[in-house]
Amino acid sequence: MATLTEQIRDYLKKRGDSVRRIHLRTGLNRATVADFLNGRDVRGQTLDAICEYIGAAITLPPIEEPPSKPTKKSK
């Protein structure tokens, strides 16, 4: 299964978004956008801006409370 980053990259390419278009709409540096589209790692803030641009959001499942630790019985 493709990683989240790979899925976003593929989505942008299938949509036909150019480096220039993403750069202008997100305010990201052109080189940074090109790096992302070419498979290089980018900072989290860059990925956040790209996700906002395409309207992507991730909903995480709720965190379940860990089971409580058993209490020691006193003698």
Short mmCIF file of C-alpha atoms in Angstrom, two decimals:
data_model
loop_
_atom_site.label_atom_id
_atom_site.label_comp_id
_atom_site.label_asym_id
_atom_site.label_seq_id
_atom_site.Cartn_x
_atom_site.Cartn_y
_atom_site.Cartn_z
CA MET A 1 0.00 0.00 0.00
CA ALA A 2 1.26 3.47 -0.85
CA THR A 3 2.22 5.82 1.95
CA LEU A 4 0.15 8.92 2.62
CA THR A 5 2.82 11.09 0.99
CA GLU A 6 2.90 8.87 -2.10
CA GLN A 7 -0.89 9.03 -2.37
CA ILE A 8 -0.88 12.83 -2.18
CA ARG A 9 1.92 13.06 -4.75
CA ASP A 10 0.08 10.71 -7.13
CA TYR A 11 -3.16 12.63 -6.62
CA LEU A 12 -1.52 15.92 -7.60
CA LYS A 13 0.07 14.37 -10.68
CA LYS A 14 -3.22 12.77 -11.80
CA ARG A 15 -4.99 16.10 -11.33
CA GLY A 16 -2.39 17.69 -13.57
CA ASP A 17 -1.34 20.32 -11.06
CA SER A 18 1.87 22.03 -12.14
CA VAL A 19 4.66 23.15 -9.85
CA ARG A 20 3.80 26.76 -10.72
CA ARG A 21 0.10 26.35 -9.90
CA ILE A 22 0.81 24.70 -6.53
CA HIS A 23 3.47 27.34 -5.78
CA LEU A 24 1.08 30.21 -6.53
CA ARG A 25 -1.85 28.72 -4.62
CA THR A 26 0.11 27.66 -1.53
CA GLY A 27 2.88 30.25 -1.32
CA LEU A 28 5.44 27.46 -1.15
CA ASN A 29 8.80 27.87 -2.86
CA ARG A 30 8.80 26.39 -6.39
CA ALA A 31 11.86 24.27 -5.63
CA THR A 32 10.14 22.82 -2.57
CA VAL A 33 7.05 21.90 -4.59
CA ALA A 34 9.23 20.36 -7.31
CA ASP A 35 11.16 18.40 -4.68
CA PHE A 36 7.91 17.00 -3.28
CA LEU A 37 6.55 16.03 -6.70
CA ASN A 38 9.87 14.37 -7.55
CA GLY A 39 9.73 12.13 -4.50
CA ARG A 40 12.03 13.94 -2.10
CA ASP A 41 11.21 14.31 1.57
CA VAL A 42 9.69 17.62 2.65
CA ARG A 43 8.96 19.25 5.98
CA GLY A 44 5.68 18.73 7.74
CA GLN A 45 4.66 22.35 7.15
CA THR A 46 5.05 21.83 3.41
CA LEU A 47 2.86 18.74 3.49
CA ASP A 48 0.31 20.64 5.60
CA ALA A 49 0.14 23.42 2.99
CA ILE A 50 -0.27 20.92 0.15
CA CYS A 51 -3.01 19.06 2.02
CA GLU A 52 -4.83 22.33 2.64
CA TYR A 53 -4.49 23.18 -1.07
CA ILE A 54 -6.16 19.94 -2.17
CA GLY A 55 -8.67 19.92 0.67
CA ALA A 56 -7.32 16.77 2.29
CA ALA A 57 -7.81 16.06 5.95
CA ILE A 58 -7.00 13.06 8.07
CA THR A 59 -9.35 11.90 10.78
CA LEU A 60 -7.62 9.77 13.36
CA PRO A 61 -9.50 7.25 15.45
CA PRO A 62 -10.07 8.16 19.09
CA ILE A 63 -7.42 7.08 21.54
CA GLU A 64 -8.70 4.47 23.90
CA GLU A 65 -7.85 4.83 27.55
CA PRO A 66 -5.30 2.27 28.63
CA PRO A 67 -6.62 -0.28 31.10
CA SER A 68 -6.11 0.79 34.67
CA LYS A 69 -3.27 -0.86 36.54
CA PRO A 70 -4.32 -3.36 39.14
CA THR A 71 -3.92 -2.06 42.66
CA LYS A 72 -1.77 -3.89 45.17
CA LYS A 73 -3.60 -5.42 48.06
CA SER A 74 -2.29 -4.43 51.46
CA LYS A 75 -1.39 -7.13 53.95
#
